[in-house]
Coordinates of C-alpha atoms and ligand atoms in Angstrom, one line a residue:
M258 CA 0.0 0.0 0.0
T259 CA 1.2 3.5 -0.7
Y260 CA 1.4 6.0 2.2
G261 CA -1.7 7.7 0.7
Q262 CA -3.6 4.5 0.6
T263 CA -2.6 3.8 4.2
A264 CA -3.9 7.2 5.2
A265 CA -7.2 6.6 3.4
A266 CA -7.6 3.2 5.2
R267 CA -6.8 4.7 8.6
L268 CA -9.2 7.5 8.1
Q269 CA -11.9 5.1 7.1
Q270 CA -11.2 3.0 10.2
I271 CA -11.2 6.0 12.6
A272 CA -14.4 7.3 11.1
Q273 CA -16.1 4.5 13.2
A274 CA -15.3 6.6 16.3
S275 CA -18.4 8.6 15.9
A276 CA -21.7 9.3 17.8
S277 CA -23.6 9.4 14.5
S278 CA -24.0 7.0 11.7
E279 CA -24.6 9.8 9.2
G280 CA -21.2 11.5 8.8
I281 CA -18.7 11.9 11.7
T282 CA -19.8 13.3 15.1
R283 CA -16.8 13.2 17.4
L284 CA -16.9 15.9 20.1
P285 CA -14.0 16.4 22.6
W286 CA -13.6 14.4 25.8
T287 CA -16.3 11.9 24.8
T288 CA -16.4 8.1 24.4
E289 CA -15.8 8.7 20.7
H290 CA -12.8 10.8 21.4
R291 CA -11.4 8.0 23.6
V292 CA -12.0 5.4 20.8
A293 CA -10.2 7.7 18.4
L294 CA -7.2 8.0 20.7
A295 CA -6.7 4.3 20.6
E296 CA -6.4 4.4 16.8
I297 CA -4.1 7.4 16.7
T298 CA -2.0 5.8 19.4
N299 CA -1.5 2.9 17.0
W300 CA -0.6 5.4 14.1
M301 CA 2.0 7.1 16.4
E302 CA 3.5 3.8 17.7
D303 CA 3.7 2.5 14.1
A304 CA 5.9 5.5 13.4
G305 CA 8.2 4.8 16.3
L306 CA 6.9 7.7 18.4
T307 CA 6.5 7.8 22.2
V308 CA 2.9 8.5 23.0
S309 CA 1.5 10.6 25.9
L310 CA -1.8 12.4 26.6
D311 CA -1.5 15.9 28.1
A312 CA -3.8 17.6 30.6
A313 CA -5.8 19.3 27.8
G314 CA -6.5 15.9 26.1
T315 CA -3.9 16.5 23.3
L316 CA -2.4 13.2 22.3
I317 CA 1.3 13.6 21.6
G318 CA 3.6 11.3 19.7
A319 CA 7.3 12.3 20.1
T320 CA 10.5 11.3 18.4
P321 CA 13.4 10.6 20.8
N322 CA 15.0 13.9 21.9
P323 CA 17.9 13.0 24.3
H324 CA 19.8 16.2 23.5
G325 CA 16.9 18.6 24.0
K326 CA 16.7 19.8 20.4
P327 CA 14.0 22.3 19.5
V328 CA 10.8 20.6 18.4
L329 CA 8.9 20.9 15.1
L330 CA 5.3 20.4 16.0
I331 CA 2.9 18.8 13.4
G332 CA -0.7 18.4 14.1
S333 CA -4.4 19.1 13.8
H334 CA -7.7 18.3 15.6
Q335 CA -9.4 14.9 16.2
D336 CA -12.8 16.4 16.7
S337 CA -15.5 17.1 14.1
V338 CA -18.7 19.1 13.7
P339 CA -21.9 17.1 14.1
S340 CA -22.4 14.8 11.1
G341 CA -19.2 16.2 9.6
G342 CA -16.6 14.8 7.3
A343 CA -13.9 12.1 7.8
F344 CA -11.0 14.4 6.8
D345 CA -11.4 17.8 8.5
G346 CA -8.7 17.8 11.3
I347 CA -8.0 14.1 11.7
M348 CA -6.4 13.9 8.2
G349 CA -3.6 16.3 9.4
V350 CA -2.9 13.9 12.3
A351 CA -2.8 10.9 10.0
L352 CA -0.5 12.5 7.4
G353 CA 1.8 13.8 10.1
C354 CA 2.1 10.3 11.6
L355 CA 2.9 8.8 8.2
A356 CA 5.5 11.5 7.5
A357 CA 7.1 10.7 10.9
K358 CA 7.2 7.1 9.8
V359 CA 9.0 7.9 6.5
L360 CA 11.6 9.9 8.5
E361 CA 11.9 7.5 11.4
A362 CA 15.3 6.1 10.3
R363 CA 16.8 9.5 9.8
V364 CA 15.0 11.8 12.2
D365 CA 18.0 12.0 14.5
T366 CA 20.0 13.6 11.7
L367 CA 17.6 16.6 11.8
P368 CA 18.5 19.7 13.9
F369 CA 15.0 19.4 15.6
A370 CA 12.9 16.6 17.0
L371 CA 9.3 16.0 15.9
E372 CA 6.0 15.9 17.8
I373 CA 2.7 14.9 16.2
L374 CA -0.3 16.5 18.0
A375 CA -3.9 15.4 18.0
F376 CA -5.8 18.3 19.6
A377 CA -9.0 17.5 21.3
D378 CA -11.2 20.5 20.4
E379 CA -10.9 22.8 17.4
E380 CA -14.5 23.1 16.2
G381 CA -15.9 24.7 19.4
V382 CA -19.2 22.7 18.9
R383 CA -19.5 21.2 22.4
F384 CA -18.5 24.4 24.3
P385 CA -18.8 28.0 23.2
T386 CA -15.1 28.3 22.8
A387 CA -12.3 26.3 21.0
L388 CA -8.7 25.6 20.6
I389 CA -8.1 24.6 24.2
G390 CA -5.1 22.3 23.3
P391 CA -3.2 24.8 21.2
R392 CA -4.0 27.7 23.6
A393 CA -2.7 25.6 26.5
L394 CA 0.6 25.0 24.6
A395 CA 0.7 28.7 23.7
G396 CA 0.0 29.9 27.2
T397 CA -3.0 31.7 26.1
L398 CA -5.7 29.5 27.6
D399 CA -8.4 31.5 29.4
P400 CA -9.2 29.6 32.7
A401 CA -12.8 30.8 32.3
A402 CA -13.0 28.5 29.3
L403 CA -12.9 25.6 31.7
E404 CA -16.1 26.7 33.4
M405 CA -18.1 26.9 30.2
T406 CA -20.9 24.4 30.0
D407 CA -22.2 22.2 27.2
R408 CA -25.9 21.7 26.4
D409 CA -26.2 19.2 29.2
G410 CA -24.7 21.7 31.7
V411 CA -21.4 19.8 32.0
T412 CA -18.5 22.2 32.4
M413 CA -15.4 21.7 30.2
A414 CA -13.4 20.9 33.4
E415 CA -15.9 18.1 34.4
A416 CA -15.7 16.7 30.8
M417 CA -11.9 16.8 30.9
A418 CA -11.7 15.1 34.4
G419 CA -14.3 12.6 33.3
F420 CA -12.0 11.9 30.3
G421 CA -9.2 11.2 32.7
V422 CA -7.1 14.3 32.3
D423 CA -6.5 17.1 34.9
P424 CA -7.9 20.4 33.8
S425 CA -6.2 22.3 36.6
A426 CA -2.9 21.3 35.0
A427 CA -3.8 22.7 31.6
H428 CA -2.3 26.1 32.2
A429 CA 1.1 24.4 33.1
L430 CA 1.3 23.0 29.5
A431 CA 2.7 26.3 28.2
R432 CA 5.8 25.7 26.1
D433 CA 8.9 27.8 26.2
P434 CA 9.0 29.3 22.7
A435 CA 12.8 28.7 22.7
T436 CA 12.1 25.0 22.7
V437 CA 9.8 25.1 19.6
F438 CA 11.1 25.3 16.1
G439 CA 7.6 25.8 14.6
Y440 CA 4.2 24.3 14.0
V441 CA 2.9 23.0 10.7
E442 CA -0.6 21.7 9.9
L443 CA -1.9 19.7 7.0
H444 CA -5.6 20.2 6.4
I445 CA -8.2 19.6 3.7
E446 CA -8.8 22.9 1.9
Q447 CA -12.5 23.1 2.6
G448 CA -12.8 25.2 -0.6
W449 CA -12.6 25.0 -4.4
V450 CA -9.2 26.6 -5.3
L451 CA -7.2 23.5 -5.6
E452 CA -9.8 21.6 -7.6
T453 CA -10.3 24.6 -9.9
R454 CA -6.5 24.8 -10.4
D455 CA -6.2 21.1 -10.6
L456 CA -3.5 21.0 -7.9
P457 CA -3.1 18.4 -5.1
V458 CA -1.7 20.8 -2.5
A459 CA -1.1 24.4 -1.8
A460 CA 0.6 26.4 1.0
V461 CA -1.4 28.9 3.1
S462 CA -0.5 32.6 3.3
A463 CA -2.6 33.6 6.3
I464 CA -5.5 32.3 8.4
C465 CA -8.5 34.6 8.7
G466 CA -9.5 36.2 11.9
I467 CA -13.0 35.7 13.5
S468 CA -15.3 37.7 15.7
R469 CA -18.6 36.4 17.1
F470 CA -21.4 38.4 18.7
E471 CA -24.4 37.3 20.7
V472 CA -27.1 39.6 19.3
S473 CA -30.5 39.9 21.1
I474 CA -33.4 42.1 20.0
E475 CA -36.3 42.9 22.5
G476 CA -39.7 44.0 21.2
E477 CA -43.2 43.4 22.5
T478 CA -45.4 40.4 21.8
G479 CA -49.1 40.6 21.2
H480 CA -52.0 38.9 19.4
A481 CA -51.2 38.5 15.7
G482 CA -54.8 39.1 14.9
T483 CA -55.7 42.1 16.9
V484 CA -52.5 44.2 17.1
P485 CA -52.4 46.6 14.1
M486 CA -49.4 46.3 11.8
T487 CA -48.5 50.0 12.4
G488 CA -46.8 50.5 15.7
R489 CA -45.8 46.8 16.3
R490 CA -42.6 46.2 18.2
D491 CA -41.8 43.1 16.2
A492 CA -38.3 41.8 17.1
L493 CA -38.2 39.3 14.3
V494 CA -38.9 41.9 11.6
A495 CA -36.0 44.0 13.0
A496 CA -33.8 41.0 13.1
A497 CA -34.6 40.2 9.6
R498 CA -33.6 43.6 8.4
I499 CA -30.3 43.3 10.3
I500 CA -29.5 39.9 8.9
S501 CA -30.2 41.1 5.3
L502 CA -28.0 44.1 6.0
V503 CA -25.2 41.8 7.2
A504 CA -25.5 39.6 4.0
E505 CA -25.6 42.6 1.6
E506 CA -22.7 44.5 3.4
G507 CA -20.6 41.4 3.6
A508 CA -21.1 40.5 -0.1
S509 CA -19.7 43.9 -1.0
L510 CA -16.4 43.3 0.7
G511 CA -14.5 40.6 -1.3
T512 CA -12.9 38.1 1.0
L513 CA -14.8 39.1 4.2
R514 CA -17.4 36.6 5.4
A515 CA -20.4 37.5 7.6
T516 CA -22.8 34.8 8.7
V517 CA -25.9 34.4 10.9
G518 CA -26.1 30.6 11.6
Q519 CA -29.0 30.4 14.1
V520 CA -32.0 32.3 15.2
V521 CA -34.0 31.8 18.4
V522 CA -37.5 33.4 18.4
R523 CA -39.8 33.8 21.4
P524 CA -42.7 33.3 22.1
G525 CA -42.3 31.4 18.9
A526 CA -46.1 30.9 18.3
V527 CA -47.7 31.3 14.9
N528 CA -50.2 33.8 16.2
A529 CA -48.0 35.8 18.5
I530 CA -45.8 38.8 17.5
P531 CA -42.1 37.9 18.3
S532 CA -40.9 39.8 21.2
D533 CA -37.4 38.3 21.8
V534 CA -35.0 37.2 19.1
R535 CA -31.4 36.1 19.6
F536 CA -28.8 35.1 17.0
P537 CA -25.0 34.7 16.7
L538 CA -23.3 37.0 14.2
E539 CA -19.9 35.7 12.9
I540 CA -17.5 37.9 10.9
R541 CA -14.3 36.6 9.3
A542 CA -11.6 38.5 7.3
E543 CA -7.9 38.2 6.5
S544 CA -7.4 41.7 7.8
D545 CA -8.3 42.4 11.5
A546 CA -8.7 46.1 10.6
A547 CA -11.3 45.3 7.9
R548 CA -13.1 42.9 10.2
E549 CA -13.3 45.6 13.1
A550 CA -14.4 48.3 10.7
F551 CA -17.2 46.0 9.5
E552 CA -18.3 45.1 12.9
A553 CA -18.5 48.8 13.8
R554 CA -20.5 49.6 10.7
V555 CA -23.0 46.8 11.0
L556 CA -23.6 47.2 14.6
S557 CA -24.2 50.9 14.2
R558 CA -26.7 50.3 11.4
A559 CA -28.4 47.5 13.5
G560 CA -28.9 50.1 16.3
E561 CA -30.6 52.4 13.8
I562 CA -32.9 49.6 12.6
C563 CA -33.9 48.7 16.1
D564 CA -34.5 52.4 17.0
K565 CA -36.9 52.7 14.1
A566 CA -38.6 49.4 15.1
D567 CA -38.9 50.6 18.7
C568 CA -36.9 47.6 19.8
R569 CA -34.0 47.2 22.1
L570 CA -30.7 45.9 20.7
T571 CA -27.8 44.3 22.7
A572 CA -24.7 42.8 21.0
R573 CA -22.1 41.2 23.1
R574 CA -18.8 40.1 21.6
S575 CA -18.5 36.4 22.7
Y576 CA -15.4 35.3 20.8
V577 CA -12.5 36.8 18.9
Q578 CA -9.6 35.3 17.2
P579 CA -7.0 37.6 15.4
A580 CA -5.9 36.7 11.8
A581 CA -2.7 34.7 11.8
A582 CA 0.0 35.1 9.1
C583 CA 2.0 32.0 8.1
A584 CA 5.8 32.2 8.6
P585 CA 7.7 32.9 5.4
I586 CA 10.5 30.4 6.2
L587 CA 8.2 27.5 6.8
T588 CA 5.9 28.4 3.9
R589 CA 8.9 28.7 1.6
A590 CA 9.9 25.2 2.6
F591 CA 6.4 23.9 1.6
E592 CA 6.7 25.9 -1.7
D593 CA 10.2 24.6 -2.5
A594 CA 9.0 21.0 -1.6
M595 CA 6.1 21.3 -3.9
A596 CA 8.5 22.3 -6.7
D597 CA 10.7 19.3 -5.7
C598 CA 7.6 17.2 -6.3
G599 CA 7.0 18.6 -9.7
I600 CA 4.0 20.7 -8.5
A601 CA 3.6 24.4 -9.4
P602 CA 3.8 26.1 -6.0
L603 CA 0.6 28.0 -4.9
T604 CA -0.1 29.8 -1.7
I605 CA -3.6 30.8 -0.8
P606 CA -5.4 32.4 2.2
S607 CA -7.6 30.3 4.6
G608 CA -11.1 31.4 5.3
A609 CA -11.5 28.6 7.8
T610 CA -9.7 28.8 11.1
H611 CA -7.4 26.1 12.4
D612 CA -5.4 25.0 15.5
A613 CA -2.5 26.9 13.7
S614 CA -4.4 30.1 14.4
A615 CA -3.8 29.6 18.1
M616 CA -0.3 28.1 17.8
A617 CA 0.8 31.4 16.1
D618 CA 0.9 32.8 19.6
L619 CA 3.7 30.3 20.4
C620 CA 5.8 29.9 17.4
P621 CA 6.1 30.3 13.6
I622 CA 3.3 28.5 11.8
A623 CA 2.6 27.1 8.3
M624 CA -0.1 25.1 6.6
L625 CA -0.4 22.8 3.6
F626 CA -3.9 22.4 2.1
V627 CA -5.0 19.2 0.4
R628 CA -7.4 19.2 -2.5
C629 CA -11.1 19.0 -1.4
R630 CA -13.6 17.3 -3.7
G631 CA -16.2 19.8 -4.7
G632 CA -15.0 22.2 -2.0
I633 CA -17.3 20.2 0.3
S634 CA -16.5 20.2 4.0
H635 CA -18.4 19.9 7.4
R636 CA -20.5 17.3 5.5
P637 CA -20.5 13.5 5.3
D638 CA -19.4 13.6 1.7
E639 CA -16.2 15.5 2.5
H640 CA -13.3 13.8 0.6
A641 CA -9.7 13.9 -0.1
S642 CA -8.1 11.3 -2.4
A643 CA -5.4 8.8 -1.4
G644 CA -3.3 10.1 -4.3
D645 CA -3.5 13.7 -3.0
M646 CA -2.8 12.6 0.5
G647 CA 0.3 10.7 -0.7
V648 CA 1.6 13.8 -2.4
A649 CA 0.9 15.8 0.8
I650 CA 3.0 13.4 2.8
D651 CA 5.8 13.6 0.3
V652 CA 5.7 17.4 0.3
L653 CA 5.7 17.5 4.1
V654 CA 8.7 15.1 4.3
R655 CA 10.6 17.1 1.7
A656 CA 9.7 20.4 3.5
I657 CA 11.0 18.9 6.8
E658 CA 14.2 17.8 5.1
R659 CA 14.7 21.3 3.6
L660 CA 14.1 23.0 7.0
G661 CA 16.6 20.5 8.4
Q662 CA 19.2 21.8 6.0
T663 CA 18.5 25.4 6.8
G664 CA 17.3 25.0 10.4
Ligands
HGY95 O1 -14.9 27.5 11.9 C1 -13.9 27.1 11.3 O2 -13.4 27.7 10.4 C2 -13.3 25.7 11.7 O3 -13.8 24.8 10.9 N1 -13.5 25.4 13.1
MN96 MN1 -10.5 21.8 10.8
MN97 MN1 -13.9 22.2 10.8

């Protein structure tokens, strides 16, 4: 079997570690996560790595490092969105393990050691925050995150303790930047560029920044049949105008993305005027300045809409993640390695965020995208081919060897 075929077989196998039969549902610190760790442990041991689980639930496969060389970290996340795909996140762990296997016999000739990381939680689906593992390593973990609760009222700390790790030790995981050479992440593109350009892989220039707001609009309910249309304080009409504004303004700004993914309406009766509407507003952009300017503009216009509708608007920023530029030295190694493999080097921005976004607070980062069939992701039919995964492993190995020469 080629390394690409091995990756495909392993990803098919680990796809069984799921709480759903339709697509992959593997949330952090769950039974499914535990089953997945057993599979990943096999991948790491097959590559001659020493396996450990850290206090944040990150599984770590390390090459021997008796002389305390700096470490090149390679990783991605094990978790998925509900009914998601079999490649998002976990493919980066599988390809990293196979690259370590290719290099096993000569890793001690490199000027750095390797560690493959399988982070517990990147999607932020179970808890209203994300990136716990990379933030613990970067020393940027907010302790308040451990007290956040999932829909069953379980705190993150309880979930971690139940999983067998010690949340109170997560803050002590922070790495000394001097001990880290860099962090690289292989990830399915989750877009169309590579398929359109008929390329198997591309490097990444920067990862977009994100801000999320919890928006609530308070109006006044009343009987749908007796309250005249004029003078209503209909919170859902105001919300609809704001959501349309977000879409129209967002569309006018190129690579900026603005999304309202949920709406909760109360009282929620067919014959009652909505008095209370809540929705999350998410804004993403390569430039933090552009994202912040858009936030200010849209929230100001939303205030005007609510004033006109005699409704009360509150908007609380619940999450922010700055844009992260990839390090030129690491990215250049990927570009040169692509050329070594006879591939025209391409470097593109990432509209999705990744564990690398948080690792950028610790060390230089770089990413390698793998072609994504139809640009489909966060869906059961997400797919990357064995051939392209084989190329990605080859490019990663050559990039590591190139960094070894210049490191
Ligand atoms: O939201 C994202 O971009 C990532 O898939 N968590
Ligand atoms: Mn991902
Ligand atoms: Mn994802």
